[in-house]
PDB file of C-alpha atoms and ligand atoms in Angstrom:
ATOM      1  CA  MET F   1     -18.508 -12.010   9.303  1.00 43.00           C
ATOM      2  CA  LEU F   2     -17.515 -12.013  12.986  1.00 44.00           C
ATOM      3  CA  LEU F   3     -16.631 -15.184  14.942  1.00 44.00           C
ATOM      4  CA  LYS F   4     -15.024 -15.383  18.367  1.00 45.00           C
ATOM      5  CA  ARG F   5     -11.529 -16.736  18.934  1.00 43.00           C
ATOM      6  CA  PRO F   6     -10.058 -17.563  22.360  1.00 39.00           C
ATOM      7  CA  GLN F   7      -8.186 -15.006  24.409  1.00 38.00           C
ATOM      8  CA  ARG F   8      -4.386 -15.194  24.314  1.00 41.00           C
ATOM      9  CA  THR F   9      -1.332 -13.525  25.724  1.00 39.00           C
ATOM     10  CA  ILE F  10       0.800 -11.182  23.661  1.00 41.00           C
ATOM     11  CA  ARG F  11       4.036  -9.335  24.397  1.00 43.00           C
ATOM     12  CA  ASN F  12       4.619  -5.771  23.360  1.00 45.00           C
ATOM     13  CA  ASN F  13       7.879  -3.841  23.791  1.00 42.00           C
ATOM     14  CA  GLY F  14       9.022  -6.265  26.484  1.00 39.00           C
ATOM     15  CA  ALA F  15       5.940  -5.879  28.630  1.00 38.00           C
ATOM     16  CA  CYS F  16       3.802  -8.976  28.743  1.00 36.00           C
ATOM     17  CA  PHE F  17       0.138  -8.243  29.181  1.00 38.00           C
ATOM     18  CA  ARG F  18      -3.204  -9.920  28.735  1.00 43.00           C
ATOM     19  CA  LEU F  19      -5.011  -9.043  25.585  1.00 48.00           C
ATOM     20  CA  HIS F  20      -8.357  -8.226  27.119  1.00 37.00           C
ATOM     21  CA  LYS F  21     -10.382  -7.977  24.008  1.00 48.00           C
ATOM     22  CA  LEU F  22     -11.305 -11.193  22.257  1.00 55.00           C
ATOM     23  CA  LEU F  23      -9.730 -11.738  18.884  1.00 59.00           C
ATOM     24  CA  HIS F  24     -12.243 -11.994  16.092  1.00 79.00           C
ATOM     25  CA  ILE F  25     -12.142 -13.771  12.791  1.00 92.00           C
ATOM     26  CA  MET F  26     -12.744 -11.065  10.208  1.00 95.00           C
ATOM     27  CA  ILE F  27     -13.338 -12.294   6.671  1.00 97.00           C
ATOM     28  CA  LYS F  28     -12.836  -9.448   4.203  1.00 98.00           C
ATOM     29  CA  LYS F  29     -12.748  -9.273   0.416  1.00 98.00           C
ATOM     30  CA  ILE F  30      -9.480  -7.579  -0.443  1.00 98.00           C
ATOM     31  CA  GLY F  31      -7.502  -7.070  -3.625  1.00 98.00           C
ATOM     32  CA  PHE F  32      -6.265  -4.869  -6.431  1.00 98.00           C
ATOM     33  CA  ALA F  33      -6.907  -3.653  -9.947  1.00 98.00           C
ATOM     34  CA  GLN F  34      -3.940  -3.845 -12.336  1.00 98.00           C
ATOM     35  CA  PHE F  35      -4.152  -1.968 -15.621  1.00 98.00           C
ATOM     36  CA  GLU F  36      -2.183  -0.098 -18.280  1.00 98.00           C
ATOM     37  CA  VAL F  37      -1.974   3.603 -17.507  1.00 98.00           C
ATOM     38  CA  GLU F  38      -1.949   6.067 -20.391  1.00 98.00           C
ATOM     39  CA  PHE F  39       0.194   9.093 -19.547  1.00 98.00           C
ATOM     40  CA  GLY F  40      -1.809  12.270 -18.951  1.00 98.00           C
ATOM     41  CA  GLU F  41      -5.140  10.682 -19.904  1.00 98.00           C
ATOM     42  CA  ARG F  42      -6.927  10.806 -16.570  1.00 98.00           C
ATOM     43  CA  GLN F  43     -10.436  10.154 -17.906  1.00 98.00           C
ATOM     44  CA  ALA F  44      -9.280   7.209 -20.030  1.00 98.00           C
ATOM     45  CA  ASN F  45      -7.546   5.716 -16.985  1.00 98.00           C
ATOM     46  CA  PHE F  46     -10.670   6.173 -14.847  1.00 98.00           C
ATOM     47  CA  ALA F  47     -12.580   4.328 -17.583  1.00 98.00           C
ATOM     48  CA  ARG F  48     -10.155   1.375 -17.384  1.00 98.00           C
ATOM     49  CA  VAL F  49     -10.884   0.959 -13.692  1.00 98.00           C
ATOM     50  CA  ASP F  50     -14.615   1.314 -14.312  1.00 98.00           C
ATOM     51  CA  ALA F  51     -14.379  -1.445 -16.925  1.00 98.00           C
ATOM     52  CA  LEU F  52     -12.514  -3.780 -14.552  1.00 98.00           C
ATOM     53  CA  LEU F  53     -15.138  -3.170 -11.846  1.00 98.00           C
ATOM     54  CA  LYS F  54     -18.139  -3.523 -14.178  1.00 96.00           C
ATOM     55  CA  ASN F  55     -19.399  -6.786 -12.685  1.00 94.00           C
ATOM     56  CA  THR F  56     -18.208  -6.173  -9.127  1.00 93.00           C
ATOM     57  CA  ASP F  57     -20.748  -5.137  -6.537  1.00 84.00           C
ATOM     58  CA  ALA F  58     -19.013  -5.421  -3.165  1.00 88.00           C
ATOM     59  CA  VAL F  59     -15.371  -5.516  -2.097  1.00 97.00           C
ATOM     60  CA  ASP F  60     -13.961  -4.432   1.265  1.00 98.00           C
ATOM     61  CA  LEU F  61     -10.584  -3.104   0.105  1.00 98.00           C
ATOM     62  CA  LEU F  62      -9.410  -2.270  -3.416  1.00 98.00           C
ATOM     63  CA  VAL F  63      -5.853  -1.058  -4.087  1.00 99.00           C
ATOM     64  CA  LEU F  64      -4.868   0.677  -7.346  1.00 99.00           C
ATOM     65  CA  PRO F  65      -1.346   1.424  -8.658  1.00 99.00           C
ATOM     66  CA  GLU F  66       1.007   4.317  -7.898  1.00 99.00           C
ATOM     67  CA  LEU F  67       0.244   7.492  -9.942  1.00 99.00           C
ATOM     68  CA  ALA F  68      -2.699   5.481 -11.192  1.00 98.00           C
ATOM     69  CA  PHE F  69      -4.380   8.084 -13.372  1.00 98.00           C
ATOM     70  CA  THR F  70      -1.585  10.465 -14.427  1.00 98.00           C
ATOM     71  CA  GLY F  71       1.120   8.069 -15.557  1.00 98.00           C
ATOM     72  CA  TYR F  72       4.620   7.901 -14.107  1.00 98.00           C
ATOM     73  CA  GLU F  73       7.336   9.501 -16.234  1.00 98.00           C
ATOM     74  CA  PHE F  74       6.755  13.254 -15.928  1.00 98.00           C
ATOM     75  CA  LYS F  75       9.190  15.266 -18.074  1.00 98.00           C
ATOM     76  CA  ASP F  76       9.506  18.075 -15.515  1.00 98.00           C
ATOM     77  CA  ARG F  77       7.832  19.767 -12.561  1.00 98.00           C
ATOM     78  CA  ALA F  78       5.644  21.861 -14.876  1.00 98.00           C
ATOM     79  CA  GLU F  79       4.122  18.636 -16.138  1.00 98.00           C
ATOM     80  CA  VAL F  80       3.609  17.432 -12.558  1.00 98.00           C
ATOM     81  CA  ASP F  81       1.896  20.766 -11.848  1.00 98.00           C
ATOM     82  CA  SER F  82      -0.504  20.305 -14.742  1.00 98.00           C
ATOM     83  CA  LEU F  83      -1.731  16.947 -13.366  1.00 98.00           C
ATOM     84  CA  ALA F  84      -1.289  17.251  -9.585  1.00 98.00           C
ATOM     85  CA  GLU F  85      -4.257  17.575  -7.220  1.00 98.00           C
ATOM     86  CA  ARG F  86      -4.907  18.329  -3.592  1.00 98.00           C
ATOM     87  CA  CYS F  87      -5.887  15.446  -1.323  1.00 97.00           C
ATOM     88  CA  GLY F  88      -9.664  15.406  -0.973  1.00 96.00           C
ATOM     89  CA  ASP F  89     -10.280  17.906  -3.767  1.00 95.00           C
ATOM     90  CA  GLY F  90     -10.053  17.187  -7.482  1.00 97.00           C
ATOM     91  CA  PRO F  91     -11.055  14.748 -10.210  1.00 98.00           C
ATOM     92  CA  THR F  92      -9.100  11.834  -8.702  1.00 98.00           C
ATOM     93  CA  THR F  93     -10.721  12.247  -5.293  1.00 98.00           C
ATOM     94  CA  ASP F  94     -14.133  12.524  -6.980  1.00 98.00           C
ATOM     95  CA  PHE F  95     -13.506   9.353  -8.960  1.00 98.00           C
ATOM     96  CA  LEU F  96     -12.210   7.396  -5.948  1.00 98.00           C
ATOM     97  CA  ARG F  97     -15.222   8.518  -3.892  1.00 98.00           C
ATOM     98  CA  ARG F  98     -17.528   7.363  -6.668  1.00 98.00           C
ATOM     99  CA  ILE F  99     -16.058   3.858  -6.869  1.00 97.00           C
ATOM    100  CA  ALA F 100     -15.693   3.574  -3.067  1.00 98.00           C
ATOM    101  CA  GLN F 101     -19.423   4.226  -2.821  1.00 97.00           C
ATOM    102  CA  LYS F 102     -20.305   1.958  -5.761  1.00 96.00           C
ATOM    103  CA  ILE F 103     -18.557  -1.128  -4.388  1.00 96.00           C
ATOM    104  CA  ASN F 104     -18.860  -0.078  -0.716  1.00 96.00           C
ATOM    105  CA  ALA F 105     -15.084  -0.374  -0.353  1.00 98.00           C
ATOM    106  CA  VAL F 106     -12.065   1.303   1.077  1.00 98.00           C
ATOM    107  CA  VAL F 107     -10.103   2.347  -2.023  1.00 98.00           C
ATOM    108  CA  VAL F 108      -6.396   3.223  -2.066  1.00 99.00           C
ATOM    109  CA  ALA F 109      -4.721   4.768  -5.123  1.00 99.00           C
ATOM    110  CA  GLY F 110      -1.534   6.607  -5.961  1.00 99.00           C
ATOM    111  CA  TYR F 111      -1.750  10.172  -7.286  1.00 98.00           C
ATOM    112  CA  ALA F 112       0.386  13.280  -7.808  1.00 98.00           C
ATOM    113  CA  GLU F 113      -0.327  15.640  -4.919  1.00 98.00           C
ATOM    114  CA  THR F 114       0.172  19.402  -4.810  1.00 98.00           C
ATOM    115  CA  ASP F 115       0.378  21.276  -1.516  1.00 97.00           C
ATOM    116  CA  GLY F 116       1.773  24.808  -1.320  1.00 96.00           C
ATOM    117  CA  SER F 117       5.024  24.872  -3.294  1.00 96.00           C
ATOM    118  CA  HIS F 118       5.504  21.091  -3.003  1.00 98.00           C
ATOM    119  CA  TYR F 119       4.544  18.107  -5.098  1.00 98.00           C
ATOM    120  CA  TYR F 120       4.360  14.675  -3.523  1.00 98.00           C
ATOM    121  CA  ASN F 121       4.070  11.164  -4.919  1.00 98.00           C
ATOM    122  CA  SER F 122       1.150  10.228  -2.668  1.00 98.00           C
ATOM    123  CA  ALA F 123      -1.462   7.600  -1.974  1.00 98.00           C
ATOM    124  CA  MET F 124      -4.988   8.463  -0.967  1.00 98.00           C
ATOM    125  CA  MET F 125      -7.226   6.154   1.033  1.00 98.00           C
ATOM    126  CA  VAL F 126     -10.916   6.828   0.506  1.00 98.00           C
ATOM    127  CA  LEU F 127     -13.468   5.254   2.839  1.00 98.00           C
ATOM    128  CA  PRO F 128     -16.938   4.211   1.595  1.00 97.00           C
ATOM    129  CA  GLY F 129     -18.392   7.350   3.230  1.00 96.00           C
ATOM    130  CA  GLY F 130     -15.906   9.584   1.398  1.00 97.00           C
ATOM    131  CA  GLU F 131     -13.465  10.355   4.253  1.00 98.00           C
ATOM    132  CA  THR F 132      -9.823  10.470   3.113  1.00 98.00           C
ATOM    133  CA  HIS F 133      -6.390   9.644   4.544  1.00 98.00           C
ATOM    134  CA  ASN F 134      -3.152  10.574   2.801  1.00 98.00           C
ATOM    135  CA  TYR F 135       0.383   9.164   2.625  1.00 98.00           C
ATOM    136  CA  ARG F 136       3.355  10.846   0.914  1.00 98.00           C
ATOM    137  CA  LYS F 137       5.994   8.463  -0.442  1.00 98.00           C
ATOM    138  CA  VAL F 138       9.003   8.606   1.830  1.00 98.00           C
ATOM    139  CA  GLN F 139      11.617   6.847  -0.329  1.00 98.00           C
ATOM    140  CA  LEU F 140      11.633   8.488  -3.757  1.00 98.00           C
ATOM    141  CA  PHE F 141      13.046   6.411  -6.616  1.00 98.00           C
ATOM    142  CA  SER F 142      15.485   7.713  -9.222  1.00 97.00           C
ATOM    143  CA  ARG F 143      14.168  10.763 -11.197  1.00 97.00           C
ATOM    144  CA  GLU F 144      11.259  11.121  -8.781  1.00 98.00           C
ATOM    145  CA  ASN F 145      13.790  13.007  -6.652  1.00 98.00           C
ATOM    146  CA  ASP F 146      13.839  15.818  -9.275  1.00 98.00           C
ATOM    147  CA  LEU F 147      10.054  16.042  -9.393  1.00 98.00           C
ATOM    148  CA  PHE F 148       8.639  15.442  -5.925  1.00 98.00           C
ATOM    149  CA  SER F 149       9.422  16.274  -2.321  1.00 98.00           C
ATOM    150  CA  PRO F 150       9.902  13.237  -0.102  1.00 98.00           C
ATOM    151  CA  GLY F 151       7.138  12.467   2.377  1.00 98.00           C
ATOM    152  CA  ASP F 152       7.359  14.471   5.567  1.00 93.00           C
ATOM    153  CA  ALA F 153       5.743  11.975   7.964  1.00 98.00           C
ATOM    154  CA  ALA F 154       6.115   8.341   8.940  1.00 98.00           C
ATOM    155  CA  PRO F 155       3.468   6.024   7.475  1.00 98.00           C
ATOM    156  CA  LYS F 156       0.487   5.340   9.710  1.00 98.00           C
ATOM    157  CA  ALA F 157      -2.265   2.741   9.985  1.00 98.00           C
ATOM    158  CA  TYR F 158      -5.953   3.675  10.004  1.00 98.00           C
ATOM    159  CA  ASP F 159      -8.992   1.837  11.315  1.00 98.00           C
ATOM    160  CA  THR F 160     -11.435   1.276   8.478  1.00 98.00           C
ATOM    161  CA  PRO F 161     -14.410  -1.021   7.762  1.00 98.00           C
ATOM    162  CA  ALA F 162     -11.914  -3.277   5.903  1.00 98.00           C
ATOM    163  CA  GLY F 163      -9.540  -3.567   8.873  1.00 98.00           C
ATOM    164  CA  ARG F 164      -6.585  -1.541  10.066  1.00 98.00           C
ATOM    165  CA  ILE F 165      -4.789  -0.439   6.922  1.00 98.00           C
ATOM    166  CA  GLY F 166      -1.492   1.321   6.273  1.00 98.00           C
ATOM    167  CA  MET F 167      -0.101   2.637   3.002  1.00 99.00           C
ATOM    168  CA  MET F 168       3.350   2.610   1.486  1.00 98.00           C
ATOM    169  CA  ILE F 169       4.284   3.297  -2.137  1.00 99.00           C
ATOM    170  CA  CYS F 170       6.375   1.214  -4.517  1.00 98.00           C
ATOM    171  CA  PHE F 171      10.119   1.749  -3.769  1.00 98.00           C
ATOM    172  CA  ASP F 172       9.307   2.081  -0.041  1.00 98.00           C
ATOM    173  CA  TRP F 173       9.447  -1.736  -0.122  1.00 98.00           C
ATOM    174  CA  TYR F 174      13.251  -1.520  -0.444  1.00 98.00           C
ATOM    175  CA  PHE F 175      13.427  -0.087   3.092  1.00 98.00           C
ATOM    176  CA  PRO F 176      12.038  -2.678   5.513  1.00 98.00           C
ATOM    177  CA  GLU F 177      11.634   0.028   8.138  1.00 97.00           C
ATOM    178  CA  THR F 178       8.634   1.396   6.238  1.00 98.00           C
ATOM    179  CA  ALA F 179       6.610  -1.805   6.560  1.00 98.00           C
ATOM    180  CA  ARG F 180       7.884  -2.324  10.111  1.00 98.00           C
ATOM    181  CA  LEU F 181       6.593   1.113  11.132  1.00 98.00           C
ATOM    182  CA  LEU F 182       3.177   0.099   9.829  1.00 98.00           C
ATOM    183  CA  ALA F 183       3.305  -3.209  11.703  1.00 98.00           C
ATOM    184  CA  LEU F 184       4.204  -1.342  14.895  1.00 98.00           C
ATOM    185  CA  ASP F 185       1.204   0.910  14.277  1.00 98.00           C
ATOM    186  CA  GLY F 186      -1.034  -2.158  14.186  1.00 98.00           C
ATOM    187  CA  ALA F 187      -1.608  -2.484  10.439  1.00 98.00           C
ATOM    188  CA  GLN F 188      -3.336  -5.720   9.452  1.00 98.00           C
ATOM    189  CA  ILE F 189      -2.971  -4.926   5.760  1.00 99.00           C
ATOM    190  CA  ILE F 190      -0.375  -2.885   3.883  1.00 99.00           C
ATOM    191  CA  ALA F 191      -1.822  -1.308   0.743  1.00 99.00           C
ATOM    192  CA  HIS F 192       1.097  -0.894  -1.658  1.00 99.00           C
ATOM    193  CA  PRO F 193       0.342   1.068  -4.846  1.00 99.00           C
ATOM    194  CA  SER F 194       3.267   0.520  -7.224  1.00 98.00           C
ATOM    195  CA  ASN F 195       4.790   1.268 -10.625  1.00 98.00           C
ATOM    196  CA  LEU F 196       7.475  -1.418 -10.462  1.00 98.00           C
ATOM    197  CA  VAL F 197      10.384  -1.431 -12.878  1.00 96.00           C
ATOM    198  CA  LEU F 198      12.954  -3.446 -10.887  1.00 92.00           C
ATOM    199  CA  PRO F 199      12.556  -7.245 -10.835  1.00 91.00           C
ATOM    200  CA  TYR F 200      12.823  -7.825  -7.064  1.00 95.00           C
ATOM    201  CA  CYS F 201       9.782  -6.386  -5.354  1.00 97.00           C
ATOM    202  CA  GLN F 202       7.185  -9.101  -5.795  1.00 96.00           C
ATOM    203  CA  LYS F 203       9.562 -11.627  -4.199  1.00 97.00           C
ATOM    204  CA  ALA F 204      10.710  -9.197  -1.523  1.00 98.00           C
ATOM    205  CA  MET F 205       7.132  -8.587  -0.425  1.00 98.00           C
ATOM    206  CA  TYR F 206       7.118 -12.202   0.757  1.00 98.00           C
ATOM    207  CA  ALA F 207       9.642 -11.089   3.394  1.00 98.00           C
ATOM    208  CA  ARG F 208       7.714  -7.892   4.234  1.00 98.00           C
ATOM    209  CA  SER F 209       4.576 -10.019   4.809  1.00 98.00           C
ATOM    210  CA  VAL F 210       6.269 -12.745   6.864  1.00 98.00           C
ATOM    211  CA  GLU F 211       8.603 -10.592   8.958  1.00 98.00           C
ATOM    212  CA  ASN F 212       5.657  -8.387   9.983  1.00 98.00           C
ATOM    213  CA  HIS F 213       3.010 -11.128   9.884  1.00 98.00           C
ATOM    214  CA  LEU F 214       0.449  -9.108   7.987  1.00 98.00           C
ATOM    215  CA  PHE F 215      -1.285  -8.974   4.615  1.00 99.00           C
ATOM    216  CA  THR F 216       0.295  -7.019   1.785  1.00 99.00           C
ATOM    217  CA  ILE F 217      -1.436  -5.929  -1.396  1.00 99.00           C
ATOM    218  CA  THR F 218       0.924  -4.777  -4.136  1.00 98.00           C
ATOM    219  CA  ALA F 219      -1.078  -3.151  -6.946  1.00 99.00           C
ATOM    220  CA  ASN F 220       1.251  -2.727  -9.890  1.00 98.00           C
ATOM    221  CA  ARG F 221       0.616  -1.359 -13.374  1.00 98.00           C
ATOM    222  CA  VAL F 222       1.518  -2.766 -16.769  1.00 98.00           C
ATOM    223  CA  GLY F 223       2.655  -1.208 -20.032  1.00 97.00           C
ATOM    224  CA  THR F 224       5.632   0.965 -20.964  1.00 98.00           C
ATOM    225  CA  GLU F 225       6.524   4.659 -20.977  1.00 98.00           C
ATOM    226  CA  SER F 226       9.261   6.286 -23.086  1.00 98.00           C
ATOM    227  CA  ARG F 227       8.946   9.984 -22.355  1.00 97.00           C
ATOM    228  CA  THR F 228      12.453  11.071 -21.254  1.00 96.00           C
ATOM    229  CA  GLY F 229      14.845   9.138 -23.475  1.00 95.00           C
ATOM    230  CA  ARG F 230      14.571   5.880 -21.523  1.00 95.00           C
ATOM    231  CA  THR F 231      11.983   3.134 -21.724  1.00 97.00           C
ATOM    232  CA  LEU F 232      10.340   1.994 -18.522  1.00 98.00           C
ATOM    233  CA  ILE F 233       8.678  -1.423 -18.552  1.00 98.00           C
ATOM    234  CA  PHE F 234       6.182  -1.895 -15.749  1.00 98.00           C
ATOM    235  CA  THR F 235       6.153  -5.477 -14.552  1.00 98.00           C
ATOM    236  CA  GLY F 236       2.554  -6.268 -13.502  1.00 98.00           C
ATOM    237  CA  GLY F 237       2.455  -9.315 -11.239  1.00 98.00           C
ATOM    238  CA  SER F 238       0.243  -7.574  -8.701  1.00 98.00           C
ATOM    239  CA  GLN F 239      -0.398  -9.786  -5.696  1.00 98.00           C
ATOM    240  CA  VAL F 240      -2.078 -10.298  -2.355  1.00 98.00           C
ATOM    241  CA  LEU F 241       0.090 -12.103   0.193  1.00 98.00           C
ATOM    242  CA  ASP F 242      -1.067 -13.387   3.556  1.00 98.00           C
ATOM    243  CA  PRO F 243       0.928 -13.167   6.825  1.00 98.00           C
ATOM    244  CA  ASP F 244       2.575 -16.536   6.069  1.00 98.00           C
ATOM    245  CA  GLY F 245       3.704 -15.358   2.644  1.00 98.00           C
ATOM    246  CA  GLN F 246       1.087 -17.399   0.774  1.00 98.00           C
ATOM    247  CA  VAL F 247       0.039 -15.864  -2.528  1.00 98.00           C
ATOM    248  CA  LEU F 248      -3.742 -15.437  -2.336  1.00 98.00           C
ATOM    249  CA  THR F 249      -4.115 -13.908  -5.772  1.00 98.00           C
ATOM    250  CA  LEU F 250      -1.578 -13.068  -8.471  1.00 98.00           C
ATOM    251  CA  ALA F 251      -1.948 -11.091 -11.692  1.00 98.00           C
ATOM    252  CA  PRO F 252      -0.055 -11.879 -14.898  1.00 98.00           C
ATOM    253  CA  THR F 253       2.899  -9.721 -15.973  1.00 97.00           C
ATOM    254  CA  GLU F 254       0.829  -8.179 -18.768  1.00 97.00           C
ATOM    255  CA  GLY F 255      -2.733  -7.009 -19.170  1.00 98.00           C
ATOM    256  CA  GLY F 256      -5.527  -5.692 -17.017  1.00 98.00           C
ATOM    257  CA  PHE F 257      -6.556  -7.837 -14.059  1.00 98.00           C
ATOM    258  CA  LEU F 258      -8.885  -7.556 -11.087  1.00 98.00           C
ATOM    259  CA  GLY F 259      -7.602  -9.730  -8.216  1.00 98.00           C
ATOM    260  CA  ILE F 260      -9.949 -10.095  -5.254  1.00 98.00           C
ATOM    261  CA  THR F 261      -9.697 -12.715  -2.529  1.00 98.00           C
ATOM    262  CA  ALA F 262     -11.472 -13.481   0.742  1.00 98.00           C
ATOM    263  CA  ALA F 263      -9.159 -13.442   3.750  1.00 98.00           C
ATOM    264  CA  ASP F 264      -9.370 -13.627   7.531  1.00 98.00           C
ATOM    265  CA  ILE F 265      -7.483 -10.435   8.243  1.00 98.00           C
ATOM    266  CA  SER F 266      -7.437 -11.082  12.004  1.00 97.00           C
ATOM    267  CA  LYS F 267      -4.593 -13.541  11.272  1.00 98.00           C
ATOM    268  CA  ALA F 268      -2.363 -10.479  11.173  1.00 98.00           C
ATOM    269  CA  ASP F 269      -3.047  -9.733  14.850  1.00 97.00           C
ATOM    270  CA  ASN F 270      -1.073 -12.743  16.044  1.00 97.00           C
ATOM    271  CA  LYS F 271       2.598 -11.757  16.213  1.00 98.00           C
ATOM    272  CA  GLN F 272       3.562 -14.789  18.303  1.00 97.00           C
ATOM    273  CA  ILE F 273       6.035 -16.981  16.356  1.00 97.00           C
ATOM    274  CA  ASN F 274       6.217 -19.714  19.001  1.00 97.00           C
ATOM    275  CA  GLN F 275       6.079 -19.988  22.774  1.00 97.00           C
ATOM    276  CA  TYR F 276       9.324 -17.992  23.107  1.00 98.00           C
ATOM    277  CA  ASN F 277       9.341 -15.506  20.245  1.00 98.00           C
ATOM    278  CA  ASN F 278       7.119 -12.625  19.320  1.00 98.00           C
ATOM    279  CA  LEU F 279       8.105 -10.729  16.225  1.00 96.00           C
ATOM    280  CA  LEU F 280       7.531  -7.337  17.825  1.00 97.00           C
ATOM    281  CA  SER F 281       8.441  -7.827  21.470  1.00 97.00           C
ATOM    282  CA  SER F 282      11.434 -10.090  20.731  1.00 98.00           C
ATOM    283  CA  ARG F 283      13.150  -7.267  18.860  1.00 98.00           C
ATOM    284  CA  ARG F 284      16.493  -6.337  20.459  1.00 98.00           C
ATOM    285  CA  THR F 285      15.844  -2.620  20.465  1.00 97.00           C
ATOM    286  CA  ASP F 286      18.668  -2.247  23.013  1.00 97.00           C
ATOM    287  CA  LEU F 287      21.065  -3.140  20.163  1.00 97.00           C
ATOM    288  CA  TYR F 288      19.429  -1.238  17.326  1.00 97.00           C
ATOM    289  CA  GLY F 289      20.693   2.289  18.059  1.00 95.00           C
ATOM    290  CA  SER F 290      23.007   2.391  15.042  1.00 95.00           C
ATOM    291  CA  LEU F 291      20.018   1.800  12.761  1.00 93.00           C
ATOM    292  CA  LEU F 292      19.116   5.432  13.364  1.00 92.00           C
ATOM    293  CA  ALA F 293      22.577   6.827  12.593  1.00 90.00           C
ATOM    294  CA  GLN F 294      22.783   8.532   9.206  1.00 85.00           C
ATOM    295  CA  ASP F 295      26.444   7.571   8.473  1.00 69.00           C
ATOM    296  CA  SER F 296      27.153   3.928   7.798  1.00 57.00           C
TER     297      SER F 296
HETATM  298  C1  ACM C   1       9.060   3.107  -8.068  1.00 92.84           C
HETATM  299  O1  ACM C   1       9.210   3.408  -6.895  1.00 92.84           O
HETATM  300  N1  ACM C   1       8.047   3.562  -8.774  1.00 92.84           N
HETATM  301  C2  ACM C   1       9.995   2.189  -8.727  1.00 92.84           C
END
């Protein structure tokens, strides 16, 4: 749906300029699938998503959890190797292409990626036509550091039929710079595949949404894994937040759940807080140099 909205002035990096294109209201159906992931059982995990989508014909954007089809707690790199895939080539890509086509959606899901001698904890974005974009988790959490290489590129936003979408993965939320980079790249929606075990993220994403004035979709998993002498409890509570921090849809802490909501994603284009403040151009970048220093 496309409706016209009046022209306005925005500021960007201190330079005030007219926004020449008209802003458009863009209603999109966006959301997530939350489910219990069975370690190493890729086909069974595909089937869980199929079951959740059984009565769904059209969605614009669907986000699935981190490491959505492999499970999370790999014992070692050999186990990662046995389940990792290349972006755009493998059973996970095939499955994501199939559901992207079925529901005519952009689909984002976490997966274990192999490339040369490296493994990455990655997210793949698959467009309805099958094209892919890839993101490699930049901030690895805990034991992930023994298993994966950290992402080698800053996150980026991509124009898609569901809007301009960026990806970050789970623990990336702890570093506000990750979401800010996506906001600076024009993301209207942050797709956030997750396997959350700490209790803070769902609340913290309120801040990520508000401070960047954009939509965030955190797709978490549920269930437990006890594969390395510790028990991980995944906290569910997947959510879609709007740029004002309103919860548009929220999953319970347990059980499978498909959460889809209609949203005007053009709301994310307005970074003006009031007549004086714009959340991007009002940044005091002249004072932020020490943010880039490694020692603190
Ligand atoms: C996490 O980053 N999976 C906690």
